[in-house]
Amino acid sequence: MNNAQLYMEARRSAISLTYYGFCLMDGPYNVTLHFSEIMFTGNKSYKSLGRRAFNIYIQGKLVWKDFNIEIEAGGVGKEVMKIFTANVTKGTLEIRFYWAGKGTTAIPDGGVYGPLISAISVYPGFDPPASRASISAGTVAGILAAIVFVVFLILVILWWRGCLGRKDKMAQAKSHSVPVKLLANDTSSSSSSSYFPEVPKRVADLKGLALQIGLFTLRQIKTATNNFDAANKIGEASTSCELYGCCIEGNQLLLVYEYMENNSLARALFGPEEFQLKLDWWTRHKICVGIARGLAYLHEESRLKIVHRDIKATNVLLDKDLNPKISDFGLAKLDEEDKTHISTKIAGTYGYMAPEYAMHGYLTDKADIYSFGIVALEVVNGRSNISSQRTEECFNLLDWAHFLKEGENLIELVDPRLGSHFNKEEALALIKVALMCTNVTPALRPPMSSVVSMLEGKVAVPVLDSAGAIMTEEKIEAMRKHFRGDEHQTVGENISKSMSIEGPRTGTALSTSGSLSSTSGY
């Protein structure tokens, strides 16, 4: 095998792997993909029975369907290279490997399937333009002098405005940046009264994720918010996706996030009438797809596999173009891949928690998938799951959806405010996907990448199987008793705070905000 060292290790994912090349010159490129099957054996043992098949996409185009490394290489442990031509038009090259559900899934061990790649090489298929003539020494000196002068002028302005000359606070900010980025493992252990949050155990997994944030003065923040005017308030310690900076002055610990013009999805759908937005069907469908993509990134594509634990309409923020962004990672947990699940203290919001988590503290990414199904039903229906009027037949919005399903009348679940202005096929597909996500059996809930494919119409939505989809009456009654003691308080607080002009409720310690926000990318 040539370059044997190159094939000793490989990158693998259960669902998909995506690679990007940025800032490329437009034109044709030769893409060489290096493969070697190193997970299976070539003898006649049980481990030799594994089969791997996945699809290869370049620039969004399927270039190889059901690619099998072992077959193409002529055996396991052998190298094989495939060369493709890609045309770059906007400076970006995308290479994606996607498992479409074919091949084995438990040989030699459970989870050993999906795309596998050893190396990628990309070369231009054209001659780069000749470099420009060198700049004279005098010109270089002049440019450097101008740069030094501009930097000096900026430093003087910053010092005059009070942004510099605070060494004690800068030192605090640097020391504080470490615990902020280490909150991903267990943000619930933080304390709002403590300057530094508790550093979790999995420090090694989080190295290299330093947050690139700026330091603001309290005076700057007061000026930007009109002295913390309530009219400018979105929520308390709300976590949107991009962390701009922080302020550390005395006991004032503040984080600055990007501004979300349209507040939360909850207020847009079922908030006070004066704050509700007229969301057409196309926008609602786009919001659901956006949430699904965000969760797919957290569960499957992020370097750190994250379980959000509190997916709900109040924790989905909308920007000026009504694009959704997942917020409030105060309850988030790292999904430890070497464990089948996490046993943890139950935390979340009544009406959105998966049964196995609410009753037993059994936490996996399937809990987020269940919560997504509830939010999707709310988007379709325009009403909150936890505030829907209860009847003897229907305990909440999810019960009503199953009631309509049994009567083969799911289309009645669509928000009547839409009238007939919606795509019936998309609506039925979205409802069916939501019911799949809320299946009482966690193993039957689809992964979020599959949810995205179904919502985008790339994969057909399978026929719903009623078996195991609905909880037994005994389990429902157990959940009712479990939450009955604090149901009025929890639901009332969520609704009143979610529907107010202040926007989504969070209630997490300020020091926990942003620990995962820069990682999500949504």
Coordinates of C-alpha atoms in Angstrom, one line a residue:
M1 CA 0.0 0.0 0.0
N2 CA 1.5 3.4 -1.0
N3 CA 1.5 6.0 1.7
A4 CA 0.4 3.4 4.3
Q5 CA 0.6 6.0 7.1
L6 CA -2.2 8.0 5.4
Y7 CA -4.6 5.2 5.7
M8 CA -3.9 4.2 9.3
E9 CA -6.7 6.4 10.6
A10 CA -10.0 7.7 9.1
R11 CA -12.8 10.0 9.8
R12 CA -16.2 8.3 10.3
S13 CA -19.7 9.4 11.1
A14 CA -22.9 7.5 11.6
I15 CA -24.9 9.8 9.3
S16 CA -22.9 12.3 7.4
L17 CA -19.6 14.1 7.0
T18 CA -19.3 17.4 5.3
Y19 CA -16.1 19.3 4.2
Y20 CA -15.8 22.8 2.9
G21 CA -13.1 24.6 1.0
F22 CA -13.4 28.4 1.3
C23 CA -11.9 31.4 -0.5
L24 CA -11.1 29.4 -3.6
M25 CA -10.6 30.9 -7.1
D26 CA -13.5 30.1 -9.4
G27 CA -12.8 27.4 -11.9
P28 CA -12.5 23.6 -12.3
Y29 CA -10.8 21.6 -9.5
N30 CA -9.6 18.0 -9.3
V31 CA -10.9 16.4 -6.1
T32 CA -9.2 13.1 -5.0
L33 CA -10.9 11.1 -2.3
H34 CA -8.7 8.5 -0.4
F35 CA -10.5 5.5 1.1
S36 CA -9.5 2.4 2.9
E37 CA -11.8 0.0 4.9
I38 CA -10.1 -0.3 8.2
M39 CA -13.1 -1.2 10.4
F40 CA -13.7 -4.7 9.0
T41 CA -11.4 -7.7 8.7
G42 CA -10.5 -9.7 5.6
N43 CA -10.6 -13.2 7.2
K44 CA -13.7 -15.4 7.5
S45 CA -14.6 -14.3 11.0
Y46 CA -17.7 -12.6 12.1
K47 CA -16.0 -9.2 11.8
S48 CA -15.6 -9.8 8.0
L49 CA -19.3 -9.7 7.4
G50 CA -19.7 -5.9 7.8
R51 CA -20.8 -3.9 4.8
R52 CA -20.5 -0.2 4.4
A53 CA -22.4 1.8 1.7
F54 CA -22.9 5.6 1.5
N55 CA -23.5 8.3 -1.1
I56 CA -20.9 10.9 -2.2
Y57 CA -22.0 14.5 -3.1
I58 CA -19.8 17.2 -4.5
Q59 CA -21.2 20.7 -4.8
G60 CA -24.6 19.3 -3.8
K61 CA -24.6 16.8 -6.8
L62 CA -24.7 13.1 -6.2
V63 CA -21.6 11.7 -7.9
W64 CA -21.6 8.2 -6.5
K65 CA -24.5 6.3 -5.0
D66 CA -24.0 3.4 -2.6
F67 CA -20.2 3.6 -2.6
N68 CA -18.7 0.5 -1.1
I69 CA -15.0 0.9 -0.1
E70 CA -14.3 -2.8 0.2
I71 CA -15.7 -3.6 -3.2
E72 CA -14.0 -0.7 -5.0
A73 CA -10.6 -1.4 -3.3
G74 CA -10.8 -5.1 -3.8
G75 CA -10.8 -6.0 -0.2
V76 CA -10.4 -4.5 3.3
G77 CA -7.2 -2.7 4.4
K78 CA -6.5 -1.7 0.8
E79 CA -6.3 1.8 -0.5
V80 CA -8.6 3.2 -3.3
M81 CA -8.6 6.7 -4.7
K82 CA -11.5 8.2 -6.6
I83 CA -11.0 11.4 -8.7
F84 CA -13.8 13.8 -9.5
T85 CA -14.0 17.2 -11.2
A86 CA -15.7 20.0 -9.3
N87 CA -16.6 23.4 -10.7
V88 CA -16.2 26.3 -8.1
T89 CA -18.3 29.3 -9.0
K90 CA -18.6 31.3 -5.7
G91 CA -15.4 30.5 -4.0
T92 CA -16.7 27.6 -2.0
L93 CA -16.3 23.8 -2.5
E94 CA -18.5 21.4 -0.6
I95 CA -17.9 17.6 -0.3
R96 CA -20.4 15.6 1.6
F97 CA -20.7 11.9 2.4
Y98 CA -24.1 10.7 3.5
W99 CA -25.3 7.3 4.8
A100 CA -28.7 6.5 3.2
G101 CA -29.5 3.5 5.4
K102 CA -27.8 0.7 3.5
G103 CA -25.2 -1.8 4.7
T104 CA -24.8 -3.4 8.1
T105 CA -25.1 -1.4 11.4
A106 CA -23.8 -3.7 14.1
I107 CA -20.8 -5.5 12.7
P108 CA -18.2 -5.8 14.2
D109 CA -19.8 -3.5 16.9
G110 CA -22.9 -1.5 17.2
G111 CA -22.7 1.9 15.4
V112 CA -19.9 0.9 13.0
Y113 CA -21.5 2.2 9.8
G114 CA -21.9 5.4 7.8
P115 CA -19.4 7.2 5.7
L116 CA -15.6 6.8 6.2
I117 CA -12.9 8.9 4.6
S118 CA -9.1 8.7 5.0
A119 CA -8.0 11.9 3.2
I120 CA -9.0 14.5 0.6
S121 CA -6.8 16.4 -1.8
V122 CA -7.9 19.2 -4.0
Y123 CA -5.9 20.7 -6.9
P124 CA -6.9 23.4 -9.4
G125 CA -7.5 22.3 -12.9
F126 CA -6.2 25.6 -14.3
D127 CA -3.0 27.7 -14.1
P128 CA -3.3 30.3 -11.3
P129 CA -2.7 33.9 -12.5
A130 CA 0.8 35.2 -12.2
S131 CA 1.6 37.1 -9.0
R132 CA 1.8 40.9 -9.2
A133 CA 5.0 42.8 -9.3
S134 CA 6.8 43.2 -6.0
I135 CA 6.2 46.4 -4.1
S136 CA 9.2 48.7 -3.6
A137 CA 10.8 49.0 -0.2
G138 CA 9.8 52.7 0.1
T139 CA 6.1 51.8 -0.5
V140 CA 6.3 49.0 2.2
A141 CA 7.8 51.4 4.7
G142 CA 5.1 54.0 4.0
I143 CA 2.3 51.4 4.4
L144 CA 3.8 50.2 7.7
A145 CA 4.1 53.7 9.0
A146 CA 0.5 54.4 8.1
I147 CA -0.6 51.2 9.9
V148 CA 1.3 52.0 13.0
F149 CA -0.2 55.5 13.1
V150 CA -3.8 54.2 12.6
V151 CA -3.3 51.6 15.4
F152 CA -1.9 54.2 17.7
L153 CA -4.9 56.5 16.9
I154 CA -7.4 53.7 17.6
L155 CA -5.7 52.9 20.9
V156 CA -5.9 56.6 21.9
I157 CA -9.6 56.7 21.1
L158 CA -10.3 53.5 23.0
W159 CA -8.4 54.7 26.0
W160 CA -10.3 58.0 25.9
R161 CA -13.6 56.2 25.8
G162 CA -12.6 54.1 28.8
C163 CA -12.1 50.8 27.0
L164 CA -8.5 50.5 27.9
G165 CA -6.5 51.2 31.1
R166 CA -8.4 48.6 33.1
K167 CA -5.8 45.9 33.6
D168 CA -7.6 44.4 36.6
K169 CA -10.8 43.8 34.6
M170 CA -8.9 42.6 31.5
A171 CA -7.2 40.0 33.8
Q172 CA -10.5 39.0 35.1
A173 CA -11.9 38.7 31.6
K174 CA -9.1 36.4 30.5
S175 CA -9.4 34.2 33.6
H176 CA -13.2 34.1 33.2
S177 CA -13.1 33.0 29.6
V178 CA -12.0 29.5 30.6
P179 CA -14.9 28.6 32.8
V180 CA -17.3 30.2 30.3
K181 CA -16.3 27.8 27.5
L182 CA -16.2 24.9 29.9
L183 CA -19.8 25.1 30.8
A184 CA -20.9 22.8 28.0
N185 CA -20.7 19.7 30.1
D186 CA -23.1 20.7 32.9
T187 CA -24.3 24.3 32.9
S188 CA -26.9 23.6 35.5
S189 CA -24.2 23.3 38.1
S190 CA -23.4 27.0 37.8
S191 CA -24.4 29.6 40.4
S192 CA -25.5 33.1 39.6
S193 CA -24.1 34.3 42.9
S194 CA -20.6 32.9 42.2
Y195 CA -18.1 34.8 40.1
F196 CA -16.7 31.6 38.5
P197 CA -19.0 28.7 37.6
E198 CA -18.0 25.2 38.5
V199 CA -15.5 23.7 36.0
P200 CA -16.9 20.3 34.7
K201 CA -14.9 17.1 34.5
R202 CA -14.5 16.7 30.7
V203 CA -12.0 19.5 30.3
A204 CA -9.9 17.7 27.8
D205 CA -12.8 17.4 25.4
L206 CA -13.3 21.1 25.3
K207 CA -9.8 22.3 24.8
G208 CA -9.3 24.6 21.8
L209 CA -12.8 26.0 21.9
A210 CA -11.9 29.4 23.3
L211 CA -14.6 32.1 22.6
Q212 CA -13.5 35.1 20.6
I213 CA -15.3 37.8 22.5
G214 CA -14.8 41.4 23.3
L215 CA -14.8 43.3 26.6
F216 CA -17.4 46.1 27.0
T217 CA -17.7 48.7 29.7
L218 CA -20.9 49.0 31.7
R219 CA -21.2 52.6 30.4
Q220 CA -21.1 51.3 26.8
I221 CA -23.8 48.7 27.5
K222 CA -26.0 51.3 29.2
T223 CA -25.7 53.6 26.3
A224 CA -26.5 50.8 23.7
T225 CA -29.6 49.7 25.7
N226 CA -30.8 53.2 26.7
N227 CA -30.0 52.4 30.4
F228 CA -31.5 48.9 30.1
D229 CA -34.9 50.2 28.9
A230 CA -37.5 47.4 29.1
A231 CA -38.6 48.2 25.5
N232 CA -35.2 46.9 24.3
K233 CA -35.5 43.7 26.3
I234 CA -35.8 40.3 24.6
G235 CA -35.4 38.0 27.7
E236 CA -33.4 37.3 30.8
A237 CA -30.0 35.7 30.1
S238 CA -31.4 34.6 26.8
T239 CA -28.8 32.7 24.7
S240 CA -28.9 33.4 21.0
C241 CA -26.3 31.9 18.6
E242 CA -23.6 34.6 18.4
L243 CA -21.8 35.9 21.5
Y244 CA -20.4 39.4 20.8
G245 CA -18.7 40.1 24.2
C246 CA -19.0 40.6 27.9
C247 CA -18.9 43.2 30.7
I248 CA -17.2 42.5 34.0
E249 CA -17.4 45.4 36.4
G250 CA -17.8 44.6 40.1
N251 CA -20.9 42.4 40.5
Q252 CA -22.2 43.3 37.1
L253 CA -21.6 40.3 34.9
L254 CA -23.2 40.8 31.5
L255 CA -23.1 39.0 28.1
V256 CA -23.8 40.7 24.8
Y257 CA -25.5 38.6 22.0
E258 CA -26.7 39.5 18.6
Y259 CA -30.1 41.3 18.4
M260 CA -33.1 39.1 17.4
E261 CA -35.6 41.5 15.8
N262 CA -38.7 39.2 16.0
N263 CA -38.3 37.9 19.5
S264 CA -39.4 34.3 20.1
L265 CA -41.4 31.8 18.1
A266 CA -43.8 31.4 21.0
R267 CA -44.7 35.1 21.0
A268 CA -45.1 35.1 17.2
L269 CA -47.5 32.1 17.2
F270 CA -49.6 32.4 20.4
G271 CA -48.4 35.5 22.3
P272 CA -50.6 38.5 23.0
E273 CA -52.5 39.4 19.9
E274 CA -50.7 42.7 19.4
F275 CA -47.4 40.9 19.2
Q276 CA -48.4 37.9 17.1
L277 CA -47.0 37.7 13.6
K278 CA -48.9 36.5 10.5
L279 CA -46.8 33.6 9.6
D280 CA -47.8 32.1 6.3
W281 CA -47.3 28.4 5.6
W282 CA -44.0 28.8 3.7
T283 CA -42.5 30.6 6.7
R284 CA -43.8 28.1 9.2
H285 CA -42.3 25.2 7.2
K286 CA -39.0 27.1 6.9
I287 CA -38.9 27.6 10.6
C288 CA -39.4 23.9 11.3
V289 CA -36.7 23.0 8.8
G290 CA -34.3 25.5 10.4
I291 CA -34.9 24.1 13.9
A292 CA -34.4 20.6 12.6
R293 CA -31.1 21.6 10.9
G294 CA -29.9 23.2 14.1
L295 CA -30.6 20.1 16.2
A296 CA -29.0 17.9 13.5
Y297 CA -25.9 20.0 13.8
L298 CA -25.8 19.7 17.6
H299 CA -26.5 15.9 17.6
E300 CA -24.5 14.7 14.6
E301 CA -22.2 17.3 13.1
S302 CA -20.7 19.3 15.9
R303 CA -17.3 18.3 17.3
L304 CA -19.1 18.1 20.7
K305 CA -22.3 16.1 20.6
I306 CA -24.8 18.2 22.5
V307 CA -28.3 17.5 24.0
H308 CA -30.2 20.8 24.5
R309 CA -32.7 19.4 27.0
D310 CA -35.1 22.4 26.7
I311 CA -36.3 22.7 23.1
K312 CA -39.6 24.7 23.1
A313 CA -41.1 27.6 21.2
T314 CA -39.9 30.1 23.7
N315 CA -36.3 29.0 23.2
V316 CA -36.5 29.5 19.4
L317 CA -35.7 33.1 18.4
L318 CA -36.5 34.7 15.1
D319 CA -34.2 37.2 13.3
K320 CA -35.4 40.0 11.0
D321 CA -35.9 37.5 8.1
L322 CA -37.8 35.0 10.5
N323 CA -34.9 32.5 10.4
P324 CA -35.0 30.4 13.6
K325 CA -32.1 30.2 16.0
I326 CA -32.0 27.8 19.0
S327 CA -31.3 29.6 22.2
D328 CA -31.0 29.1 26.0
F329 CA -28.3 26.3 26.4
G330 CA -28.5 26.7 30.2
L331 CA -29.7 23.0 30.6
A332 CA -27.6 21.6 27.8
K333 CA -25.5 18.4 28.3
L334 CA -22.7 16.8 26.4
D335 CA -23.7 13.5 24.8
E336 CA -21.0 11.1 25.8
E337 CA -20.7 8.8 22.8
D338 CA -19.3 5.9 24.9
K339 CA -22.5 5.7 26.9
T340 CA -25.9 4.6 25.7
H341 CA -27.6 7.4 27.7
I342 CA -27.1 9.9 30.5
S343 CA -28.8 9.5 33.9
T344 CA -29.4 13.0 35.1
K345 CA -31.6 15.1 37.3
I346 CA -34.8 15.9 35.5
A347 CA -34.9 19.5 34.2
G348 CA -36.9 21.1 31.4
T349 CA -40.4 22.3 30.7
Y350 CA -43.6 20.4 31.3
G351 CA -45.3 19.4 28.1
Y352 CA -42.1 19.2 26.0
M353 CA -40.1 16.5 27.9
A354 CA -39.9 13.0 26.4
P355 CA -41.6 10.3 28.6
E356 CA -38.5 8.3 29.3
Y357 CA -36.7 11.5 30.5
A358 CA -39.5 13.0 32.5
M359 CA -40.2 9.7 34.4
H360 CA -36.8 8.1 34.7
G361 CA -34.2 10.7 33.9
Y362 CA -33.0 8.7 30.9
L363 CA -31.4 11.3 28.6
T364 CA -30.3 10.9 25.0
D365 CA -30.6 13.0 21.9
K366 CA -34.0 11.3 21.4
A367 CA -35.3 13.7 24.1
D368 CA -34.6 16.7 21.9
I369 CA -36.2 14.9 19.0
Y370 CA -39.4 14.4 21.0
S371 CA -39.4 18.1 22.0
F372 CA -38.9 19.1 18.3
G373 CA -42.0 17.0 17.4
I374 CA -44.1 19.0 20.0
V375 CA -42.8 22.3 18.6
A376 CA -43.5 21.3 15.1
L377 CA -47.1 20.5 16.1
E378 CA -47.4 23.9 17.7
V379 CA -46.1 25.6 14.5
V380 CA -48.7 23.7 12.4
N381 CA -51.6 24.4 14.8
G382 CA -50.7 27.8 16.1
R383 CA -51.4 26.9 19.7
S384 CA -49.2 25.9 22.6
N385 CA -49.1 22.3 23.7
I386 CA -49.1 23.2 27.4
S387 CA -52.0 25.7 27.1
S388 CA -54.3 23.8 24.8
Q389 CA -57.8 23.3 26.2
R390 CA -58.1 19.8 27.7
T391 CA -61.0 17.4 27.2
E392 CA -61.6 13.8 28.3
E393 CA -60.3 12.6 24.9
C394 CA -57.4 14.9 24.6
F395 CA -54.9 15.8 27.4
N396 CA -52.9 18.2 25.2
L397 CA -52.1 19.1 21.6
L398 CA -50.2 15.9 21.0
D399 CA -53.3 13.8 22.2
W400 CA -55.5 15.8 19.8
A401 CA -53.1 15.0 16.9
H402 CA -53.3 11.3 17.7
F403 CA -57.1 11.6 18.0
L404 CA -57.3 13.2 14.5
K405 CA -54.9 10.5 13.2
E406 CA -57.2 7.7 14.3
G407 CA -60.0 9.4 12.5
E408 CA -57.8 9.9 9.4
N409 CA -58.4 13.6 9.6
L410 CA -54.9 15.0 10.4
I411 CA -55.4 18.0 8.1
E412 CA -57.8 19.5 10.7
L413 CA -54.7 20.1 12.9
V414 CA -53.6 23.0 10.6
D415 CA -54.0 26.5 12.0
P416 CA -57.5 27.7 10.9
R417 CA -56.0 31.2 10.5
L418 CA -54.2 29.9 7.4
G419 CA -57.5 29.2 5.7
S420 CA -56.8 27.3 2.5
H421 CA -53.4 29.0 1.9
F422 CA -51.1 26.2 2.7
N423 CA -49.6 23.2 1.0
K424 CA -51.6 20.1 2.0
E425 CA -48.9 17.6 1.2
E426 CA -46.2 19.5 3.1
A427 CA -48.6 20.0 6.1
L428 CA -49.4 16.3 6.3
A429 CA -45.8 15.4 5.9
L430 CA -44.8 17.8 8.7
I431 CA -47.5 16.4 11.0
K432 CA -46.5 12.8 10.3
V433 CA -42.9 13.6 11.0
A434 CA -43.8 15.3 14.2
L435 CA -45.8 12.2 15.3
M436 CA -42.8 10.0 14.4
C437 CA -40.6 12.3 16.6
T438 CA -43.0 12.0 19.5
N439 CA -43.2 8.2 19.4
V440 CA -43.2 6.9 23.0
T441 CA -40.4 4.5 22.1
P442 CA -37.2 6.4 21.8
A443 CA -35.6 4.0 19.3
L444 CA -38.4 4.6 16.8
R445 CA -37.8 8.3 16.7
P446 CA -35.8 9.3 13.5
P447 CA -32.5 11.1 13.8
M448 CA -32.6 14.8 13.1
S449 CA -30.7 14.4 9.8
S450 CA -33.4 12.1 8.6
V451 CA -36.0 14.6 9.8
V452 CA -34.4 17.3 7.7
S453 CA -34.3 15.0 4.6
M454 CA -38.0 14.2 5.1
L455 CA -39.1 17.8 5.6
E456 CA -37.0 18.9 2.5
G457 CA -38.7 16.2 0.4
K458 CA -35.5 14.3 -0.2
V459 CA -36.8 11.2 1.6
A460 CA -40.3 10.0 1.6
V461 CA -42.2 10.0 4.9
P462 CA -42.9 6.4 5.9
V463 CA -46.4 5.2 6.8
L464 CA -47.1 5.9 10.5
D465 CA -47.3 2.8 12.6
S466 CA -49.7 3.2 15.5
A467 CA -48.1 0.4 17.5
G468 CA -46.2 2.0 20.4
A469 CA -46.8 5.5 19.2
I470 CA -49.2 6.4 22.0
M471 CA -48.5 6.1 25.7
T472 CA -50.5 3.7 27.7
E473 CA -53.1 5.1 30.0
E474 CA -51.1 4.0 33.0
K475 CA -48.0 5.9 31.9
I476 CA -50.1 9.0 31.0
E477 CA -51.7 8.9 34.5
A478 CA -48.2 8.5 36.1
M479 CA -47.0 11.6 34.2
R480 CA -50.0 13.6 35.2
K481 CA -49.5 12.7 38.9
H482 CA -45.8 13.4 38.6
F483 CA -46.4 17.0 37.4
R484 CA -49.7 17.8 39.0
G485 CA -48.1 19.2 42.1
D486 CA -46.4 22.1 40.3
E487 CA -48.2 22.1 36.9
H488 CA -50.0 25.3 37.5
Q489 CA -46.9 27.1 38.6
T490 CA -44.7 25.8 35.8
V491 CA -47.2 26.2 33.0
G492 CA -48.4 29.6 34.3
E493 CA -44.9 31.0 34.6
N494 CA -43.9 29.7 31.1
I495 CA -47.0 31.1 29.4
S496 CA -47.0 34.5 31.1
K497 CA -43.3 35.1 30.6
S498 CA -43.3 33.6 27.1
M499 CA -46.2 35.7 26.0
S500 CA -45.1 39.0 27.5
I501 CA -43.2 41.7 25.5
E502 CA -40.1 40.6 27.3
G503 CA -40.0 37.4 25.2
P504 CA -38.6 33.9 26.1
R505 CA -38.1 32.8 29.6
T506 CA -34.7 31.4 30.5
G507 CA -33.8 31.9 34.2
T508 CA -30.3 30.4 33.8
A509 CA -27.4 32.0 35.6
L510 CA -25.8 34.8 33.6
S511 CA -22.4 33.0 33.7
T512 CA -23.9 30.0 31.9
S513 CA -24.9 31.9 28.8
G514 CA -22.9 31.5 25.7
S515 CA -21.1 28.3 26.7
L516 CA -22.5 26.6 23.7
S517 CA -23.9 29.4 21.6
S518 CA -20.8 29.9 19.4
T519 CA -20.6 26.2 18.8
S520 CA -24.0 25.6 17.4
G521 CA -23.8 27.9 14.4
Y522 CA -27.6 28.3 14.2

